[in-house]
Structures are given as structure tokens and as C-alpha cells.
Amino acid sequence: MKNSRRYKAENKATGEVQAKKALGQHFLTDESVAARIADTLSGSTTNVLEIGPGMGVLTKYLIPKPLNLKVVEIDGESVEYLHSHYPSLEVVEGDFLQLPLESLFASEPMAIIGNFPYNISSQILFKVFENRHLVPEVAGMFQKEVAERVASGPGNKDYGILSVLLSAFYDIEYCFTVPPHVFNPPPKVNSGVITMRRNAVTALECDEKLFVKVVKAGFNQRRKTLRNALRVLQIDTSVLPEELLSKRAEQLGVEEFVGITKCLESEICK
Ligand code: SAH
């Protein structure tokens, strides 16, 4: 029997949620991994939002902790499962990407945790970046490639837009790797668990909107030197030192991007 058909038949028999590919559903079956993920939370933020609890394998290890826990789940079948197995759990039924985060804990900060839906990993991380004032901590599992990208530094082949934007405001740690066979159904890739904790930076020393544009422009043509990659911004880049113009985005750290943004700002203000 094909794998997907076997899972369907098994799930029907046990009353478990049937995995839906379109929702990035890969349920964790190894509870020791769930417990380890739950333990990566520092506990210093009491409000916690879990994204995509599915059948609650990770939730189960969060419930006993002294936390103010809410979960957001898009799949109606999973929501029903959670209501019947965890009656006192606060479940928000909906799409995390559409959720106004201020509405969850009366505008108080929250930690975010999850074995995240891999099909929307980047969107989750961009939303965290945009709401960084409300999200002091993130802990959870992504596909390994994304986890590595987020945690990597300049010069690394995985280093990219999210690495720079997030590391400007978060200390990021790659914790451990999880193989496909501990999920049902197993994903095609390895997974990686990371933690992100807000650093002390409250604001960058430059126009943050322009900073984001510079980082995106730099990496959108990552093989090109900054001289060429930044052309799309239509700003005169001749104010930048030659030494920087001849480098590629993947060679630069947050501070260098801040420096570049500052120089370009003065050019715009002329
Ligand atoms: N945490 C569970 C399930 C992981 S699969 C476990 O470890 O077993 C990813 C989960 O995210 C699924 O339950 C899926 O329905 C949910 N999900 C997918 N897209 C979502 C979205 N936009 N908002 C909230 N939940 C989402």
C-alpha cells in the first residue's frame, strides 16, 4: 500500500486527524522530541502562543508549565480534536498570518513556539520580524534548511535576507536536528530546532525601512556586487566606499548593512 493511503487508513481507525499536505501537516510522533522543544523555551515570558498545534503533541508538554498558553490552528479537524482532548486549552481557530498579535494578550509581549507549518516558514519569520516589539522569544522547528539559514552568519552559503533581518534584533541559536522518520507522514527533509531571543537593540542607527530594502536588494541578486545589486533602489551609491561596493551581500554583517543604509540616507536627504 502506498504510504499516504496507509496513513489515511490508520488515522481513520484511531480517530486521529488526517494529515493535509496543503496545510503543511507533518505530525510529530516522537514525544521525547516534543518535550525537548518545549524545554527550549526560557520561561521568562509567561504569555506563549503555539502556532499549528495539530493534535497537541507539543502542547501536551507546554500545558503543565506555568505559562499563559494560547494556540492558533487553521485546520478545523485539528481544532475539534484539541477541544475534545484538551477541553481547557484556549484555541484560536484561524490563520496565524492573518492574526493581529496585539489582540491575543492585551498588547502584552508573547513567546512564540511551534513545530511550525513548513510551507509558510518564511512568512511566519517575516511576521515575527515585523512584530518584534511584541515577540521577545521564538522557539521551534522548521525545515533544517530554513533553521540553518536563520541561524547562519556572513560568508555561509545559507546566509540570506532573514538571517540579517532577524539577527539585527535576535540572538539566534541552532539547537538540534530532527530526522524525517519521527513524523507522520514523514517530510522529505530533515528538520532543525532553533531559539531566537531579543537582543538589547531597540532601534537600528538608521532608517529601518530603508535597511530592509537594502538587505532585500542585496540578496535578491546575491551573486552580484553591491554596486550592481543596489541599482534597483535608484539611489546614487557613489557615496559608498569602493571596498563595500565591490563586495556581495552574503559577505556582510548587520553592522555593515546599517552603515550602508546610513550613507544612502544622507544621499536621499540631499
Ligand atoms: N505541532 C503539531 C503539528 C505540526 S504540522 C505536531 O508537531 O504534530 C503544522 C500544523 O500547523 C498543522 O496542524 C497545520 O494545520 C497548522 N497550520 C498550517 N498553516 C497554519 C496557519 N496559517 N495558521 C495556523 N496553523 C497552521
Short mmCIF file of C-alpha atoms and ligand atoms in Angstrom, two decimals:
data_model
loop_
_atom_site.label_atom_id
_atom_site.label_comp_id
_atom_site.label_asym_id
_atom_site.label_seq_id
_atom_site.Cartn_x
_atom_site.Cartn_y
_atom_site.Cartn_z
CA MET A 1 0.00 0.00 0.00
CA LYS A 2 1.24 3.50 -0.80
CA ASN A 3 2.41 5.41 2.28
CA SER A 4 -0.25 8.14 2.08
CA ARG A 5 -3.07 5.57 1.79
CA ARG A 6 -1.73 3.57 4.70
CA TYR A 7 -1.64 6.71 6.93
CA LYS A 8 -5.21 7.61 5.93
CA ALA A 9 -6.48 4.14 6.81
CA GLU A 10 -4.61 4.13 10.14
CA ASN A 11 -5.83 7.60 11.11
CA LYS A 12 -9.44 6.78 10.34
CA ALA A 13 -9.26 3.78 12.64
CA THR A 14 -7.76 5.74 15.58
CA GLY A 15 -9.87 8.93 15.33
CA GLU A 16 -6.72 10.95 14.67
CA VAL A 17 -6.51 13.93 12.34
CA GLN A 18 -5.82 13.07 8.72
CA ALA A 19 -2.68 14.90 7.57
CA LYS A 20 -3.38 17.54 4.92
CA LYS A 21 -0.47 18.31 2.66
CA ALA A 22 -1.75 21.76 1.73
CA LEU A 23 -1.56 22.80 5.41
CA GLY A 24 1.99 21.53 5.83
CA GLN A 25 0.81 18.90 8.29
CA HIS A 26 3.52 16.51 9.49
CA PHE A 27 2.60 15.34 12.96
CA LEU A 28 5.42 14.64 15.35
CA THR A 29 5.23 11.11 16.70
CA ASP A 30 8.28 11.07 18.97
CA GLU A 31 7.21 12.63 22.25
CA SER A 32 10.77 12.97 23.52
CA VAL A 33 11.40 15.43 20.66
CA ALA A 34 8.22 17.34 21.62
CA ALA A 35 9.42 17.51 25.24
CA ARG A 36 12.85 18.78 24.14
CA ILE A 37 11.27 21.51 22.00
CA ALA A 38 9.01 22.59 24.89
CA ASP A 39 12.10 22.80 27.12
CA THR A 40 13.89 25.21 24.77
CA LEU A 41 11.55 27.97 25.99
CA SER A 42 13.33 30.12 28.56
CA GLY A 43 10.14 30.63 30.58
CA SER A 44 10.90 34.32 31.04
CA THR A 45 7.85 35.33 29.01
CA THR A 46 4.65 33.98 30.57
CA ASN A 47 2.39 34.58 27.58
CA VAL A 48 3.02 31.88 25.00
CA LEU A 49 1.45 31.34 21.59
CA GLU A 50 1.85 27.99 19.89
CA ILE A 51 1.40 28.05 16.13
CA GLY A 52 -0.11 24.95 14.50
CA PRO A 53 -0.62 22.57 17.44
CA GLY A 54 -2.23 19.88 15.26
CA MET A 55 -3.09 17.07 17.65
CA GLY A 56 -1.25 18.73 20.51
CA VAL A 57 1.88 16.61 20.83
CA LEU A 58 3.94 19.69 21.75
CA THR A 59 1.03 21.41 23.52
CA LYS A 60 0.88 18.49 25.94
CA TYR A 61 4.36 19.42 27.22
CA LEU A 62 3.53 23.13 27.43
CA ILE A 63 0.29 22.76 29.42
CA PRO A 64 1.98 21.70 32.71
CA LYS A 65 4.37 24.67 32.61
CA PRO A 66 3.48 27.88 34.49
CA LEU A 67 2.55 29.70 31.28
CA ASN A 68 -0.40 31.62 29.93
CA LEU A 69 -0.79 29.45 26.81
CA LYS A 70 -2.88 30.01 23.69
CA VAL A 71 -2.69 28.12 20.42
CA VAL A 72 -3.64 29.12 16.89
CA GLU A 73 -4.68 26.38 14.47
CA ILE A 74 -6.08 26.78 10.95
CA ASP A 75 -7.40 23.23 10.49
CA GLY A 76 -10.97 22.69 11.73
CA GLU A 77 -10.43 18.97 12.20
CA SER A 78 -7.41 19.60 14.45
CA VAL A 79 -9.35 22.26 16.38
CA GLU A 80 -12.10 19.72 17.06
CA TYR A 81 -9.51 17.18 18.18
CA LEU A 82 -7.92 19.74 20.56
CA HIS A 83 -11.27 20.72 22.06
CA SER A 84 -12.12 17.13 22.85
CA HIS A 85 -8.66 16.11 24.18
CA TYR A 86 -7.68 19.38 25.94
CA PRO A 87 -11.00 20.98 26.98
CA SER A 88 -9.47 23.83 28.96
CA LEU A 89 -6.93 24.82 26.27
CA GLU A 90 -7.52 28.23 24.66
CA VAL A 91 -7.67 27.56 20.95
CA VAL A 92 -7.85 30.35 18.39
CA GLU A 93 -9.16 28.90 15.15
CA GLY A 94 -7.62 30.74 12.22
CA ASP A 95 -4.58 31.66 10.16
CA PHE A 96 -1.58 32.87 12.17
CA LEU A 97 -0.54 35.04 9.22
CA GLN A 98 -3.83 37.00 9.44
CA LEU A 99 -3.88 37.24 13.22
CA PRO A 100 -3.36 40.69 14.82
CA LEU A 101 -0.88 39.77 17.56
CA GLU A 102 -1.89 42.69 19.82
CA SER A 103 -5.33 41.12 20.16
CA LEU A 104 -4.05 37.94 21.81
CA PHE A 105 -2.67 39.04 25.17
CA ALA A 106 -3.99 42.63 25.50
CA SER A 107 -0.93 44.01 23.66
CA GLU A 108 1.46 42.28 26.07
CA PRO A 109 4.56 40.51 24.73
CA MET A 110 4.46 36.79 23.99
CA ALA A 111 6.86 33.97 23.20
CA ILE A 112 6.06 32.01 20.04
CA ILE A 113 6.63 28.28 19.82
CA GLY A 114 5.74 25.50 17.41
CA ASN A 115 6.55 22.64 15.22
CA PHE A 116 5.72 25.10 12.51
CA PRO A 117 3.94 24.51 9.19
CA TYR A 118 6.96 24.40 6.86
CA ASN A 119 5.03 25.70 3.85
CA ILE A 120 4.79 29.14 5.49
CA SER A 121 8.08 29.24 7.44
CA SER A 122 9.38 32.43 5.83
CA GLN A 123 6.06 34.23 6.23
CA ILE A 124 5.99 33.30 9.93
CA LEU A 125 9.50 34.65 10.38
CA PHE A 126 8.77 37.89 8.50
CA LYS A 127 5.72 38.39 10.69
CA VAL A 128 7.88 37.89 13.80
CA PHE A 129 10.36 40.45 12.44
CA GLU A 130 7.56 42.97 11.86
CA ASN A 131 6.14 42.33 15.36
CA ARG A 132 9.48 42.12 17.18
CA HIS A 133 8.31 44.64 19.82
CA LEU A 134 5.70 42.02 20.85
CA VAL A 135 7.78 38.86 20.43
CA PRO A 136 10.79 38.61 22.79
CA GLU A 137 11.32 34.93 22.07
CA VAL A 138 10.71 32.27 19.40
CA ALA A 139 11.44 28.57 19.82
CA GLY A 140 10.60 25.82 17.45
CA MET A 141 11.10 23.60 14.49
CA PHE A 142 11.44 24.46 10.81
CA GLN A 143 12.77 22.52 7.86
CA LYS A 144 16.51 22.24 8.54
CA GLU A 145 17.48 24.46 5.62
CA VAL A 146 15.39 27.35 6.97
CA ALA A 147 16.58 26.79 10.55
CA GLU A 148 20.20 26.87 9.33
CA ARG A 149 19.60 29.94 7.18
CA VAL A 150 18.13 31.87 10.09
CA ALA A 151 20.97 30.88 12.40
CA SER A 152 23.84 31.39 9.96
CA GLY A 153 26.24 34.29 9.66
CA PRO A 154 28.07 36.11 6.83
CA GLY A 155 30.13 34.00 4.47
CA ASN A 156 27.87 30.99 4.90
CA LYS A 157 26.05 29.69 1.81
CA ASP A 158 22.71 29.71 3.66
CA TYR A 159 23.08 33.30 4.83
CA GLY A 160 20.24 35.44 3.44
CA ILE A 161 17.62 38.15 3.98
CA LEU A 162 16.05 36.54 7.05
CA SER A 163 19.45 35.87 8.64
CA VAL A 164 20.33 39.57 8.50
CA LEU A 165 16.93 41.00 9.43
CA LEU A 166 16.40 38.63 12.35
CA SER A 167 19.93 38.70 13.70
CA ALA A 168 19.71 42.50 13.85
CA PHE A 169 17.21 42.07 16.69
CA TYR A 170 17.55 38.49 17.95
CA ASP A 171 20.28 36.23 19.32
CA ILE A 172 19.72 33.05 17.38
CA GLU A 173 20.82 29.55 18.26
CA TYR A 174 20.57 26.32 16.28
CA CYS A 175 19.67 23.69 18.90
CA PHE A 176 19.32 20.24 17.28
CA THR A 177 18.38 18.32 14.13
CA VAL A 178 15.34 16.03 13.84
CA PRO A 179 15.14 13.24 11.22
CA PRO A 180 12.06 12.67 9.00
CA HIS A 181 11.07 9.29 10.47
CA VAL A 182 9.70 10.79 13.71
CA PHE A 183 6.82 12.45 11.82
CA ASN A 184 3.59 11.10 10.37
CA PRO A 185 3.70 11.43 7.41
CA PRO A 186 7.49 11.94 7.23
CA PRO A 187 8.59 15.14 5.46
CA LYS A 188 11.11 14.84 2.62
CA VAL A 189 13.70 16.88 4.53
CA ASN A 190 15.45 16.97 7.88
CA SER A 191 14.16 19.44 10.45
CA GLY A 192 16.00 21.81 12.76
CA VAL A 193 15.06 23.38 16.09
CA ILE A 194 16.15 26.95 16.81
CA THR A 195 15.67 29.56 19.52
CA MET A 196 15.62 33.30 18.97
CA ARG A 197 15.82 35.75 21.87
CA ARG A 198 15.51 39.52 21.51
CA ASN A 199 18.84 41.28 21.95
CA ALA A 200 19.24 44.70 23.56
CA VAL A 201 18.84 46.64 20.30
CA THR A 202 15.69 48.76 20.45
CA ALA A 203 16.26 50.61 17.20
CA LEU A 204 18.88 50.44 14.48
CA GLU A 205 21.01 53.53 13.96
CA CYS A 206 19.49 54.06 10.55
CA ASP A 207 16.17 54.27 8.72
CA GLU A 208 14.83 50.75 9.31
CA LYS A 209 12.58 50.72 6.25
CA LEU A 210 15.49 51.60 4.00
CA PHE A 211 17.63 49.00 5.84
CA VAL A 212 15.11 46.29 4.89
CA LYS A 213 15.09 47.50 1.27
CA VAL A 214 18.91 47.49 1.11
CA VAL A 215 19.15 43.96 2.56
CA LYS A 216 16.46 42.64 0.20
CA ALA A 217 18.04 44.30 -2.85
CA GLY A 218 21.47 42.97 -1.91
CA PHE A 219 20.33 39.36 -1.57
CA ASN A 220 17.85 39.36 -4.44
CA GLN A 221 20.89 39.34 -6.69
CA ARG A 222 23.27 37.66 -4.30
CA ARG A 223 25.88 36.76 -6.92
CA LYS A 224 26.29 40.40 -7.90
CA THR A 225 28.42 43.01 -6.18
CA LEU A 226 26.54 45.65 -4.20
CA ARG A 227 27.38 48.17 -6.92
CA ASN A 228 25.10 46.23 -9.27
CA ALA A 229 22.63 44.69 -6.83
CA LEU A 230 21.68 48.03 -5.25
CA ARG A 231 20.88 49.65 -8.64
CA VAL A 232 17.18 48.75 -8.25
CA LEU A 233 16.97 51.21 -5.36
CA GLN A 234 17.67 54.06 -7.79
CA ILE A 235 19.82 55.84 -5.25
CA ASP A 236 23.27 57.19 -6.07
CA THR A 237 25.56 54.65 -4.41
CA SER A 238 28.79 56.50 -5.23
CA VAL A 239 28.84 57.75 -1.60
CA LEU A 240 29.69 54.20 -0.53
CA PRO A 241 33.35 53.24 -0.19
CA GLU A 242 34.71 51.22 -3.11
CA GLU A 243 35.68 48.48 -0.67
CA LEU A 244 31.97 47.89 0.09
CA LEU A 245 30.68 48.35 -3.45
CA SER A 246 32.84 45.51 -4.68
CA LYS A 247 31.51 43.09 -2.04
CA ARG A 248 28.46 40.85 -2.23
CA ALA A 249 25.58 40.91 0.29
CA GLU A 250 26.46 37.45 1.56
CA GLN A 251 29.81 38.76 2.81
CA LEU A 252 28.31 41.50 5.01
CA GLY A 253 27.07 41.52 8.61
CA VAL A 254 24.27 43.56 10.19
CA GLU A 255 26.58 46.44 11.13
CA GLU A 256 27.83 46.83 7.59
CA PHE A 257 24.27 46.90 6.26
CA VAL A 258 23.44 49.57 8.87
CA GLY A 259 26.48 51.58 7.74
CA ILE A 260 25.46 51.31 4.09
CA THR A 261 21.90 52.39 4.92
CA LYS A 262 23.17 55.43 6.83
CA CYS A 263 25.30 56.54 3.88
CA LEU A 264 22.41 56.10 1.45
CA GLU A 265 20.04 58.01 3.73
CA SER A 266 22.24 61.07 3.58
CA GLU A 267 22.21 60.72 -0.20
CA ILE A 268 18.38 60.64 -0.28
CA CYS A 269 18.14 63.68 2.04
CA LYS A 270 20.31 65.82 -0.24
N1 SAH B 1 2.60 20.84 16.07
C1 SAH B 1 1.99 19.64 15.51
C2 SAH B 1 1.58 19.81 14.05
C3 SAH B 1 2.67 20.22 13.13
S1 SAH B 1 2.13 20.29 11.43
C4 SAH B 1 2.92 18.44 15.68
O1 SAH B 1 4.09 18.65 15.99
O2 SAH B 1 2.49 17.32 15.49
C5 SAH B 1 1.79 22.03 11.23
C6 SAH B 1 0.48 22.48 11.85
O3 SAH B 1 0.26 23.86 11.51
C7 SAH B 1 -0.76 21.74 11.36
O4 SAH B 1 -1.58 21.40 12.45
C8 SAH B 1 -1.47 22.76 10.45
O5 SAH B 1 -2.87 22.58 10.38
C9 SAH B 1 -1.09 24.06 11.13
N2 SAH B 1 -1.14 25.24 10.25
C10 SAH B 1 -0.82 25.29 8.92
N3 SAH B 1 -0.93 26.55 8.46
C11 SAH B 1 -1.34 27.32 9.52
C12 SAH B 1 -1.63 28.70 9.67
N4 SAH B 1 -1.52 29.55 8.65
N5 SAH B 1 -2.02 29.16 10.89
C13 SAH B 1 -2.13 28.30 11.94
N6 SAH B 1 -1.85 26.97 11.85
C14 SAH B 1 -1.45 26.48 10.66
#
